[in-house]
JSON list of C-alpha atoms in Angstrom, two decimals:
[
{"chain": "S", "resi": 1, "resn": "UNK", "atom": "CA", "xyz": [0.00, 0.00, 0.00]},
{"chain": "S", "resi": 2, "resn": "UNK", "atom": "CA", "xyz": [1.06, 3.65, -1.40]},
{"chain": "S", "resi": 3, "resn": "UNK", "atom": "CA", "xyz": [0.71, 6.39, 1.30]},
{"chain": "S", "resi": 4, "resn": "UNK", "atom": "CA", "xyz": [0.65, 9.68, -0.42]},
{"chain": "S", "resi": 5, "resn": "UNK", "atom": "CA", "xyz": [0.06, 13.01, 1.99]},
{"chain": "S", "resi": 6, "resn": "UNK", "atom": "CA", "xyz": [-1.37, 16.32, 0.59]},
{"chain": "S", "resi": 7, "resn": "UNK", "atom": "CA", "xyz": [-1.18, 20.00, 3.06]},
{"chain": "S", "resi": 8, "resn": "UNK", "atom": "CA", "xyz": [-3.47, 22.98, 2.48]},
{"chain": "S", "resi": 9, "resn": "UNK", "atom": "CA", "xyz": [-2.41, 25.71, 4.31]},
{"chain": "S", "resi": 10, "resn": "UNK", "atom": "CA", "xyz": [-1.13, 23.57, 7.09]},
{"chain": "S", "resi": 11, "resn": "UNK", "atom": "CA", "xyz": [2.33, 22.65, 8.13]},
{"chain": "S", "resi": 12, "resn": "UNK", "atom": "CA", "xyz": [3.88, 19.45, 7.45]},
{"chain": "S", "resi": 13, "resn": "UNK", "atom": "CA", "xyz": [3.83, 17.24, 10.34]},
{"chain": "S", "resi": 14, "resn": "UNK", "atom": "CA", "xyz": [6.04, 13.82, 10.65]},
{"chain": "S", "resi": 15, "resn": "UNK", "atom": "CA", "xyz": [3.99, 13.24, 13.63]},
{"chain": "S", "resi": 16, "resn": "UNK", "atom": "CA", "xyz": [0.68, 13.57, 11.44]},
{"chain": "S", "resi": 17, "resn": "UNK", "atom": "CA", "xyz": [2.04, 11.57, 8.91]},
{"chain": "S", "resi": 18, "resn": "UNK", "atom": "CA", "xyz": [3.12, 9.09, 11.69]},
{"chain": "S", "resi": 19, "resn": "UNK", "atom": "CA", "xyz": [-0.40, 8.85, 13.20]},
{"chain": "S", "resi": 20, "resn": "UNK", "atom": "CA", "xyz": [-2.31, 8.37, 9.90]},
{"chain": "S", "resi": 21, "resn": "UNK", "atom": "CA", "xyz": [0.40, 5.92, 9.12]},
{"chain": "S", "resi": 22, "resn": "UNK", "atom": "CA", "xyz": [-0.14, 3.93, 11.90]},
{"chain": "S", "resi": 23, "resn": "UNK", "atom": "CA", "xyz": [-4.12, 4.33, 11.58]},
{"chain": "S", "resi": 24, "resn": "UNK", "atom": "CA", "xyz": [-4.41, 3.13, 7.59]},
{"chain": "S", "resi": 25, "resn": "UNK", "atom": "CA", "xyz": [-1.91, -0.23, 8.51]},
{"chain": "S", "resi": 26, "resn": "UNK", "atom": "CA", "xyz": [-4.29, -1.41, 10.65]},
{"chain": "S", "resi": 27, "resn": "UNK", "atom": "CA", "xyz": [-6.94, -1.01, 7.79]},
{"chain": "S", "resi": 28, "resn": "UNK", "atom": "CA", "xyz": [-4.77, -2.37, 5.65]},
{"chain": "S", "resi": 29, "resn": "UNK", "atom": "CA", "xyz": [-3.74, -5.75, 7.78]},
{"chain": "S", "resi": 30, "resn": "UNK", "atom": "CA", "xyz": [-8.01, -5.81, 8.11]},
{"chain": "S", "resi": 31, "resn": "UNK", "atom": "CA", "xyz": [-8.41, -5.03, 4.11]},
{"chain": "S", "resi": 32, "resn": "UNK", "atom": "CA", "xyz": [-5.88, -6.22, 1.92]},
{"chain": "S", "resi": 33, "resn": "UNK", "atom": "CA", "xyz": [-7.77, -5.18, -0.63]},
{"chain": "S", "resi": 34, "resn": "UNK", "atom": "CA", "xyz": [-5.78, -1.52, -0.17]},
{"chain": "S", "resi": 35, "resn": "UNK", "atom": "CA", "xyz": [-3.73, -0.47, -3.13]},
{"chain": "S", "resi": 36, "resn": "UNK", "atom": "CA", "xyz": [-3.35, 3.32, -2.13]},
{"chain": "S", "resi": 37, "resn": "UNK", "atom": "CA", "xyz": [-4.43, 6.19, 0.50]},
{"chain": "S", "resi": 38, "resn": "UNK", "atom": "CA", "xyz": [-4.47, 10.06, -0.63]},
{"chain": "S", "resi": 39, "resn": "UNK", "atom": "CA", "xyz": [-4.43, 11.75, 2.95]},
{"chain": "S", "resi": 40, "resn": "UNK", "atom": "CA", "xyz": [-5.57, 15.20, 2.72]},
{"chain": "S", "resi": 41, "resn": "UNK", "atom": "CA", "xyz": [-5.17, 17.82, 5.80]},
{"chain": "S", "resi": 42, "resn": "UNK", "atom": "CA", "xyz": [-6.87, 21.36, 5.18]},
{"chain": "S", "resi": 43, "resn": "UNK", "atom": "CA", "xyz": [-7.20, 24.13, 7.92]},
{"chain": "S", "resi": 44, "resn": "UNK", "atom": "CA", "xyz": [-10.75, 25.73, 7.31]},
{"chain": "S", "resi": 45, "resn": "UNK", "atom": "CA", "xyz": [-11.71, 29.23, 9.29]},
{"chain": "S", "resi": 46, "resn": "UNK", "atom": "CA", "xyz": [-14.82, 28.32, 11.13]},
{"chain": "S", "resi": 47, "resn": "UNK", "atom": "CA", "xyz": [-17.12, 30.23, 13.59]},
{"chain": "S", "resi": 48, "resn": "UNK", "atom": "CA", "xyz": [-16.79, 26.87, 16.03]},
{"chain": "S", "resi": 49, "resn": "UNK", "atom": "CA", "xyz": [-13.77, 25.94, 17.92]},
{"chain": "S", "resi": 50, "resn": "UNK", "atom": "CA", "xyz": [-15.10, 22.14, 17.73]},
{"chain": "S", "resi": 51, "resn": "UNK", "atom": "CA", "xyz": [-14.04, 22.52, 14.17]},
{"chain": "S", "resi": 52, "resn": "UNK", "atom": "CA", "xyz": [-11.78, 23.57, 11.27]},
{"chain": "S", "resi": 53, "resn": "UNK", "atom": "CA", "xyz": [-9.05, 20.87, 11.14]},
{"chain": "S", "resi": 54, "resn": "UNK", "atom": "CA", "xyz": [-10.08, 19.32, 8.52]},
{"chain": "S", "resi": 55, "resn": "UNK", "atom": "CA", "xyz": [-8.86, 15.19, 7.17]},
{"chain": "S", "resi": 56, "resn": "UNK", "atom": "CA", "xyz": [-9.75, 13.41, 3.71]},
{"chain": "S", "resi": 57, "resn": "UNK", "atom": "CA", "xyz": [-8.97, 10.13, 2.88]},
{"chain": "S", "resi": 58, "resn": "UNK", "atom": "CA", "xyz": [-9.36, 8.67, -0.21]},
{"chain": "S", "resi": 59, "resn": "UNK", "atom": "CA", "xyz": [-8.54, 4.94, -0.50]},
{"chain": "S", "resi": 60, "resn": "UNK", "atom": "CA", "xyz": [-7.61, 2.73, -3.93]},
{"chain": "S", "resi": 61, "resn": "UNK", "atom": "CA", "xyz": [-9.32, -0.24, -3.82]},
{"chain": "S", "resi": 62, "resn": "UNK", "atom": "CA", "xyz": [-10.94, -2.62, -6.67]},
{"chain": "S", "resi": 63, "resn": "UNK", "atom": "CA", "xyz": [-14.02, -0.79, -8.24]},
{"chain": "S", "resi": 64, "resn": "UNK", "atom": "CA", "xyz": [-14.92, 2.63, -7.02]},
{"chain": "S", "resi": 65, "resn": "UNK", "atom": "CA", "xyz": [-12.84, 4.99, -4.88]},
{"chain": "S", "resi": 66, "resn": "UNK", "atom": "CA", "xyz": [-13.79, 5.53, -1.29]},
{"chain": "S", "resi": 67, "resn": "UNK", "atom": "CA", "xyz": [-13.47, 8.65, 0.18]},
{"chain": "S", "resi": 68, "resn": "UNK", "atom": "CA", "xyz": [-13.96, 10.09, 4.27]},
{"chain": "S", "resi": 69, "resn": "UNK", "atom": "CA", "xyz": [-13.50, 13.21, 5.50]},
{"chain": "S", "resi": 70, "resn": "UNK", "atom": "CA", "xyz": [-13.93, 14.21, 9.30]},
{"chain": "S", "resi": 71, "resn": "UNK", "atom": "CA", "xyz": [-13.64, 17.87, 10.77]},
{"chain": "S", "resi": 72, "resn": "UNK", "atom": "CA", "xyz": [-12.80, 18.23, 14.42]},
{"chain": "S", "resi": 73, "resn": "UNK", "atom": "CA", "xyz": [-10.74, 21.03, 16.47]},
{"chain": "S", "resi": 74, "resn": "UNK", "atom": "CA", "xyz": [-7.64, 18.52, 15.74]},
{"chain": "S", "resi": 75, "resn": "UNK", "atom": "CA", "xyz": [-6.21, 16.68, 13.50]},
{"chain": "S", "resi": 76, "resn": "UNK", "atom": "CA", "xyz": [-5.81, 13.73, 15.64]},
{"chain": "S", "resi": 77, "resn": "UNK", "atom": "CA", "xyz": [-9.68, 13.40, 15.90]},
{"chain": "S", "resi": 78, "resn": "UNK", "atom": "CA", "xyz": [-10.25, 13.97, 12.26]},
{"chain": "S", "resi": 79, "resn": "UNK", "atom": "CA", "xyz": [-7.89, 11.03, 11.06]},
{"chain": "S", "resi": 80, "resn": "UNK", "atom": "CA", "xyz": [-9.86, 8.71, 13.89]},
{"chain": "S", "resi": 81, "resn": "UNK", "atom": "CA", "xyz": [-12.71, 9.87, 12.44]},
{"chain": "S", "resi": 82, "resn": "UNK", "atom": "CA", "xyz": [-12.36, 9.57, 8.98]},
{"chain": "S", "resi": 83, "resn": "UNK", "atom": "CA", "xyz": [-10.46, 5.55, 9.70]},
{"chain": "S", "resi": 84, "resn": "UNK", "atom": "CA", "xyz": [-13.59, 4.61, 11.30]},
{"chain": "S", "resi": 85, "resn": "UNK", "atom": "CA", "xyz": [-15.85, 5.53, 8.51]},
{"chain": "S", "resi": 86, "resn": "UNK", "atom": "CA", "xyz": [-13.48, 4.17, 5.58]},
{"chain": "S", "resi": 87, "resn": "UNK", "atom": "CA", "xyz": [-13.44, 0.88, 8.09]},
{"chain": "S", "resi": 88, "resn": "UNK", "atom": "CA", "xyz": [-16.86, 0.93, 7.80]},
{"chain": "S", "resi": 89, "resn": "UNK", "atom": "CA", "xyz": [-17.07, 1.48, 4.14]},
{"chain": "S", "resi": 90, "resn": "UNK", "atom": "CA", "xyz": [-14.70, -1.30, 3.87]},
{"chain": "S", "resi": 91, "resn": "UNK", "atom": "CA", "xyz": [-16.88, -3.67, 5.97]},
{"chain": "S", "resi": 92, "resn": "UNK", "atom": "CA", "xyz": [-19.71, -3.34, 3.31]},
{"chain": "S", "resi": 93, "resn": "UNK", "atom": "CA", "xyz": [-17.66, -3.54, 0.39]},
{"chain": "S", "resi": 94, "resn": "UNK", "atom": "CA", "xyz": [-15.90, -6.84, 1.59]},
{"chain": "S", "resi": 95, "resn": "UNK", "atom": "CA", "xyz": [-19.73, -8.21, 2.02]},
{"chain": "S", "resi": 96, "resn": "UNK", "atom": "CA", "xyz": [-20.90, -7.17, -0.97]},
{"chain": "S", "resi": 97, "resn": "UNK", "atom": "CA", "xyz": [-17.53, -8.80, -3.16]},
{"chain": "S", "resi": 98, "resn": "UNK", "atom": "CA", "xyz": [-17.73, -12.29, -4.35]},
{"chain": "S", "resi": 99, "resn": "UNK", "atom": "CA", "xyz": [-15.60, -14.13, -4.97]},
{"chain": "S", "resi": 100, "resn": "UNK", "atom": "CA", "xyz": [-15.34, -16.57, -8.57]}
]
């Protein structure tokens, strides 16, 4: 699996990178179905403190694309976030493959 990290207007972070890292193995050791992850972070003025930091993910995998994004006042939260809905989107995709 291909990890590939975009920044908008934030800072590159090793410890970001790190985190997410960390987060999309375990996804892939679940789904080997994983060819590549496009991690996006993007800072976003908001009028609530509970949000603004921003994470997209956007998984290869056979057939369509899946895509999360979470928005949370850090970026830790937002790349939990966005793992748990891609593992659910991956949960439902697994059932729905068969297998010939």
């Amino acid at each position: 699996m291909t990890i590939h990290f975009e920044y908008d207007e934030v800072q590159a972070s090793k410890r970001l990178e790190a985190f997410a890292t960390e987060k999309l193995e375990g996804l892939f050791n679940k789904f080997s179905m994983i060819i590549r992850a496009d991690v996006f972070f993007k800072l976003e003025n908001t009028t609530s403190d509970e949000t603004g930091k921003i994470c997209n993910i956007r998984l290869s995998v056979p057939g369509p694309r899946l895509f999360a994004e979470a928005s949370h006042d850090n970026f830790m939260n937002s790349i939990s976030e966005t793992i748990n809905n891609l593992d659910t989107q991956l949960t439902k995709k697994k059932g729905k493959m068969t297998s010939f």
